[in-house]
One Martini backbone bead per residue (centre of mass of N, CA, C, O) as a GRO file, in nm:
protein
  244
    1UNK     BB    1   1.508  -3.294  -1.880
    2UNK     BB    2   1.162  -3.128  -1.909
    3UNK     BB    3   0.892  -2.952  -1.770
    4UNK     BB    4   0.563  -2.873  -1.900
    5UNK     BB    5   0.301  -2.605  -1.872
    6UNK     BB    6  -0.046  -2.523  -1.912
    7UNK     BB    7  -0.309  -2.321  -1.720
    8UNK     BB    8  -0.490  -2.069  -1.906
    9UNK     BB    9  -0.691  -2.282  -1.894
   10UNK     BB   10  -0.918  -2.554  -1.846
   11UNK     BB   11  -0.676  -2.687  -1.957
   12UNK     BB   12  -0.411  -2.936  -1.878
   13UNK     BB   13  -0.077  -2.908  -1.981
   14UNK     BB   14   0.157  -3.193  -1.992
   15UNK     BB   15   0.522  -3.234  -2.030
   16UNK     BB   16   0.770  -3.451  -2.107
   17UNK     BB   17   1.111  -3.359  -2.196
   18UNK     BB   18   1.382  -3.472  -2.435
   19UNK     BB   19   1.683  -3.406  -2.534
   20UNK     BB   20   1.769  -3.438  -2.902
   21UNK     BB   21   2.009  -3.288  -2.981
   22UNK     BB   22   1.822  -3.036  -3.148
   23UNK     BB   23   1.577  -3.172  -3.026
   24UNK     BB   24   1.299  -3.328  -2.942
   25UNK     BB   25   1.135  -3.569  -2.673
   26UNK     BB   26   0.819  -3.702  -2.612
   27UNK     BB   27   0.737  -3.894  -2.323
   28UNK     BB   28   0.477  -3.699  -2.234
   29UNK     BB   29   0.131  -3.635  -2.281
   30UNK     BB   30  -0.090  -3.429  -2.057
   31UNK     BB   31  -0.473  -3.425  -2.022
   32UNK     BB   32  -0.673  -3.193  -1.823
   33UNK     BB   33  -0.998  -3.170  -1.809
   34UNK     BB   34  -1.287  -3.098  -1.780
   35UNK     BB   35  -1.404  -3.108  -1.440
   36UNK     BB   36  -1.110  -3.096  -1.340
   37UNK     BB   37  -0.909  -2.949  -1.151
   38UNK     BB   38  -0.605  -2.758  -1.121
   39UNK     BB   39  -0.597  -2.748  -0.800
   40UNK     BB   40  -0.624  -3.074  -0.779
   41UNK     BB   41  -0.386  -3.191  -1.006
   42UNK     BB   42  -0.204  -2.984  -0.851
   43UNK     BB   43   0.102  -3.172  -0.803
   44UNK     BB   44   0.012  -3.480  -0.885
   45UNK     BB   45   0.047  -3.519  -1.177
   46UNK     BB   46   0.341  -3.494  -1.198
   47UNK     BB   47   0.421  -3.726  -1.006
   48UNK     BB   48   0.312  -3.919  -1.196
   49UNK     BB   49   0.476  -3.887  -1.451
   50UNK     BB   50   0.748  -3.910  -1.325
   51UNK     BB   51   0.718  -4.205  -1.221
   52UNK     BB   52   0.643  -4.356  -1.503
   53UNK     BB   53   0.960  -4.300  -1.578
   54UNK     BB   54   1.163  -4.275  -1.326
   55UNK     BB   55   1.150  -3.982  -1.227
   56UNK     BB   56   1.294  -3.701  -1.061
   57UNK     BB   57   1.272  -3.389  -0.999
   58UNK     BB   58   1.590  -3.319  -0.961
   59UNK     BB   59   1.661  -3.428  -1.251
   60UNK     BB   60   1.582  -3.190  -1.378
   61UNK     BB   61   1.667  -2.909  -1.557
   62UNK     BB   62   1.344  -2.803  -1.552
   63UNK     BB   63   1.068  -2.545  -1.611
   64UNK     BB   64   0.778  -2.497  -1.795
   65UNK     BB   65   0.571  -2.188  -1.855
   66UNK     BB   66   0.249  -2.040  -1.913
   67UNK     BB   67   0.201  -1.709  -1.902
   68UNK     BB   68  -0.009  -1.627  -2.129
   69UNK     BB   69  -0.297  -1.533  -2.167
   70UNK     BB   70  -0.572  -1.594  -1.927
   71UNK     BB   71  -0.664  -1.730  -1.656
   72UNK     BB   72  -0.590  -1.609  -1.374
   73UNK     BB   73  -0.625  -1.861  -1.182
   74UNK     BB   74  -0.449  -2.062  -1.371
   75UNK     BB   75  -0.190  -1.889  -1.382
   76UNK     BB   76  -0.144  -1.891  -1.048
   77UNK     BB   77  -0.154  -2.212  -1.020
   78UNK     BB   78   0.101  -2.258  -1.226
   79UNK     BB   79   0.305  -2.070  -1.102
   80UNK     BB   80   0.329  -2.171  -0.810
   81UNK     BB   81   0.386  -2.480  -0.859
   82UNK     BB   82   0.646  -2.415  -0.998
   83UNK     BB   83   0.791  -2.234  -0.774
   84UNK     BB   84   0.782  -2.452  -0.552
   85UNK     BB   85   0.943  -2.691  -0.686
   86UNK     BB   86   1.190  -2.525  -0.774
   87UNK     BB   87   1.279  -2.442  -0.493
   88UNK     BB   88   1.302  -2.744  -0.371
   89UNK     BB   89   1.483  -2.844  -0.640
   90UNK     BB   90   1.664  -2.626  -0.770
   91UNK     BB   91   1.521  -2.503  -1.045
   92UNK     BB   92   1.456  -2.396  -1.344
   93UNK     BB   93   1.265  -2.125  -1.514
   94UNK     BB   94   1.054  -2.097  -1.783
   95UNK     BB   95   0.880  -1.852  -2.020
   96UNK     BB   96   0.580  -1.855  -2.218
   97UNK     BB   97   0.357  -1.791  -2.445
   98UNK     BB   98   0.026  -1.940  -2.489
   99UNK     BB   99  -0.013  -1.777  -2.779
  100UNK     BB  100   0.225  -1.876  -2.931
  101UNK     BB  101   0.173  -2.174  -2.887
  102UNK     BB  102  -0.091  -2.171  -3.053
  103UNK     BB  103   0.063  -2.083  -3.304
  104UNK     BB  104   0.265  -2.356  -3.326
  105UNK     BB  105  -0.021  -2.500  -3.459
  106UNK     BB  106   0.004  -2.369  -3.699
  107UNK     BB  107   0.048  -2.231  -4.006
  108UNK     BB  108   0.268  -2.144  -4.246
  109UNK     BB  109   0.271  -1.776  -4.327
  110UNK     BB  110   0.044  -1.676  -4.208
  111UNK     BB  111  -0.120  -1.515  -4.030
  112UNK     BB  112  -0.181  -1.545  -3.667
  113UNK     BB  113  -0.476  -1.557  -3.454
  114UNK     BB  114  -0.476  -1.571  -3.125
  115UNK     BB  115  -0.720  -1.687  -2.928
  116UNK     BB  116  -0.896  -1.607  -2.633
  117UNK     BB  117  -1.049  -1.577  -2.305
  118UNK     BB  118  -1.120  -1.313  -2.079
  119UNK     BB  119  -1.457  -1.278  -2.107
  120UNK     BB  120  -1.715  -1.136  -2.162
  121UNK     BB  121  -1.661  -1.000  -2.477
  122UNK     BB  122  -1.349  -1.088  -2.429
  123UNK     BB  123  -1.043  -1.084  -2.601
  124UNK     BB  124  -0.737  -1.243  -2.692
  125UNK     BB  125  -0.452  -1.116  -2.896
  126UNK     BB  126  -0.207  -1.295  -3.102
  127UNK     BB  127   0.012  -1.191  -3.332
  128UNK     BB  128   0.148  -1.426  -3.556
  129UNK     BB  129   0.441  -1.614  -3.720
  130UNK     BB  130   0.539  -1.923  -3.873
  131UNK     BB  131   0.851  -2.093  -3.817
  132UNK     BB  132   0.861  -2.380  -3.762
  133UNK     BB  133   0.959  -2.390  -3.443
  134UNK     BB  134   0.845  -2.109  -3.449
  135UNK     BB  135   0.772  -1.727  -3.354
  136UNK     BB  136   0.644  -1.420  -3.487
  137UNK     BB  137   0.572  -1.130  -3.359
  138UNK     BB  138   0.354  -0.873  -3.491
  139UNK     BB  139   0.273  -0.772  -3.186
  140UNK     BB  140   0.117  -0.692  -2.907
  141UNK     BB  141  -0.067  -0.807  -2.678
  142UNK     BB  142  -0.449  -0.812  -2.667
  143UNK     BB  143  -0.760  -0.662  -2.569
  144UNK     BB  144  -1.083  -0.763  -2.698
  145UNK     BB  145  -1.337  -0.744  -2.921
  146UNK     BB  146  -1.487  -0.912  -3.152
  147UNK     BB  147  -1.513  -0.688  -3.335
  148UNK     BB  148  -1.208  -0.608  -3.339
  149UNK     BB  149  -1.123  -0.888  -3.462
  150UNK     BB  150  -1.277  -0.858  -3.723
  151UNK     BB  151  -1.136  -0.586  -3.821
  152UNK     BB  152  -0.867  -0.724  -3.831
  153UNK     BB  153  -0.915  -0.927  -4.019
  154UNK     BB  154  -1.001  -0.734  -4.278
  155UNK     BB  155  -0.721  -0.599  -4.281
  156UNK     BB  156  -0.602  -0.914  -4.277
  157UNK     BB  157  -0.699  -1.144  -4.538
  158UNK     BB  158  -0.461  -1.377  -4.443
  159UNK     BB  159  -0.541  -1.445  -4.211
  160UNK     BB  160  -0.572  -1.662  -3.913
  161UNK     BB  161  -0.783  -1.830  -3.661
  162UNK     BB  162  -0.705  -1.948  -3.323
  163UNK     BB  163  -0.830  -2.124  -3.040
  164UNK     BB  164  -0.987  -2.111  -2.723
  165UNK     BB  165  -1.227  -1.897  -2.848
  166UNK     BB  166  -1.383  -2.054  -3.057
  167UNK     BB  167  -1.570  -2.231  -2.989
  168UNK     BB  168  -1.727  -1.962  -2.838
  169UNK     BB  169  -1.686  -1.741  -3.102
  170UNK     BB  170  -1.728  -1.834  -3.394
  171UNK     BB  171  -2.022  -1.732  -3.464
  172UNK     BB  172  -1.971  -1.425  -3.397
  173UNK     BB  173  -1.753  -1.390  -3.635
  174UNK     BB  174  -1.947  -1.486  -3.870
  175UNK     BB  175  -2.156  -1.245  -3.831
  176UNK     BB  176  -1.878  -1.046  -3.846
  177UNK     BB  177  -1.770  -1.156  -4.155
  178UNK     BB  178  -1.600  -1.424  -4.104
  179UNK     BB  179  -1.479  -1.647  -4.251
  180UNK     BB  180  -1.472  -1.990  -4.179
  181UNK     BB  181  -1.200  -2.072  -4.313
  182UNK     BB  182  -1.036  -1.890  -4.106
  183UNK     BB  183  -1.144  -2.086  -3.866
  184UNK     BB  184  -0.984  -2.308  -3.666
  185UNK     BB  185  -1.017  -2.594  -3.497
  186UNK     BB  186  -0.698  -2.590  -3.428
  187UNK     BB  187  -0.663  -2.539  -3.120
  188UNK     BB  188  -0.801  -2.538  -2.784
  189UNK     BB  189  -0.499  -2.528  -2.646
  190UNK     BB  190  -0.206  -2.480  -2.483
  191UNK     BB  191   0.088  -2.667  -2.538
  192UNK     BB  192   0.322  -2.791  -2.359
  193UNK     BB  193   0.505  -2.872  -2.641
  194UNK     BB  194   0.531  -2.588  -2.750
  195UNK     BB  195   0.651  -2.458  -2.524
  196UNK     BB  196   0.923  -2.618  -2.524
  197UNK     BB  197   1.016  -2.513  -2.788
  198UNK     BB  198   1.008  -2.177  -2.698
  199UNK     BB  199   1.153  -2.228  -2.471
  200UNK     BB  200   1.469  -2.100  -2.242
  201UNK     BB  201   1.683  -2.180  -2.028
  202UNK     BB  202   1.858  -2.085  -1.816
  203UNK     BB  203   2.181  -2.114  -1.712
  204UNK     BB  204   2.090  -1.897  -1.450
  205UNK     BB  205   1.917  -1.869  -1.117
  206UNK     BB  206   1.776  -1.681  -0.923
  207UNK     BB  207   1.537  -1.626  -0.649
  208UNK     BB  208   1.468  -1.365  -0.748
  209UNK     BB  209   1.379  -1.435  -1.059
  210UNK     BB  210   1.186  -1.659  -0.987
  211UNK     BB  211   0.979  -1.477  -0.822
  212UNK     BB  212   0.945  -1.244  -1.054
  213UNK     BB  213   0.765  -1.424  -1.208
  214UNK     BB  214   0.514  -1.348  -1.429
  215UNK     BB  215   0.243  -1.297  -1.588
  216UNK     BB  216   0.052  -1.259  -1.852
  217UNK     BB  217  -0.235  -1.040  -1.849
  218UNK     BB  218  -0.258  -0.745  -2.007
  219UNK     BB  219  -0.476  -0.700  -1.759
  220UNK     BB  220  -0.690  -0.617  -1.537
  221UNK     BB  221  -0.902  -0.726  -1.324
  222UNK     BB  222  -1.233  -0.677  -1.222
  223UNK     BB  223  -1.143  -0.654  -0.885
  224UNK     BB  224  -0.927  -0.431  -0.934
  225UNK     BB  225  -1.136  -0.235  -1.053
  226UNK     BB  226  -1.305  -0.194  -0.840
  227UNK     BB  227  -1.464   0.063  -0.673
  228UNK     BB  228  -1.584  -0.050  -0.406
  229UNK     BB  229  -1.296  -0.107  -0.361
  230UNK     BB  230  -0.997  -0.082  -0.229
  231UNK     BB  231  -0.663  -0.059  -0.275
  232UNK     BB  232  -0.421  -0.222  -0.225
  233UNK     BB  233  -0.097  -0.279  -0.132
  234UNK     BB  234   0.086  -0.178  -0.367
  235UNK     BB  235   0.102  -0.218  -0.695
  236UNK     BB  236  -0.059  -0.141  -0.942
  237UNK     BB  237  -0.201  -0.321  -1.192
  238UNK     BB  238  -0.056  -0.205  -1.427
  239UNK     BB  239   0.259  -0.250  -1.329
  240UNK     BB  240   0.207  -0.571  -1.433
  241UNK     BB  241   0.192  -0.483  -1.720
  242UNK     BB  242   0.294  -0.565  -2.034
  243UNK     BB  243   0.429  -0.457  -2.384
  244UNK     BB  244   0.559  -0.751  -2.477
   0.00000   0.00000   0.00000
């Protein structure tokens, strides 16, 4: 039995999952939507879910976390909570892409453009293909404008778009020439259940490996790149941006 959560958007997704043969059985999937803040909900809702099922934190096999890309604040809140709980209860932690979790809820076959909001007129794009309960990355996750997303979709006429960015950017993409039939209505947030299918807990995990786990930011935040403020000591923002 393990717990999975995603905090990469304003909607918190939390799932208590049990291994059942070769598959998984979802004991509870809790969704905490705005206006409740994730910083206020976590880690309290974790304790509430476990208590409802008579499970202690220490009895879990481990924790699974969505690594983004997405909200910088949400990702930091979620991963800090998971690291703290894992350290206290000596649990293993695994992470998976939040955009991959979005793609796992799309249809099988066509290329899937999983989209999340980075900031105004700036989107995160993850290109995936779903096969059963897995996804294949068709390229690195990127940040780009809606115009660039529309151009990518024009170059891949079979691709479908889905994800948390569409409620806000559907109209803009349609104006840019993307057919409405290619913009799927769901999912609107990365599901912790999908993350549970994608992530694999390690056999063993050192404290160094646990604390080295970082969100997939894709790009540096606006404050980190603001020329009005001197850089803080430590690695440059670009040093923690992953290529895959």
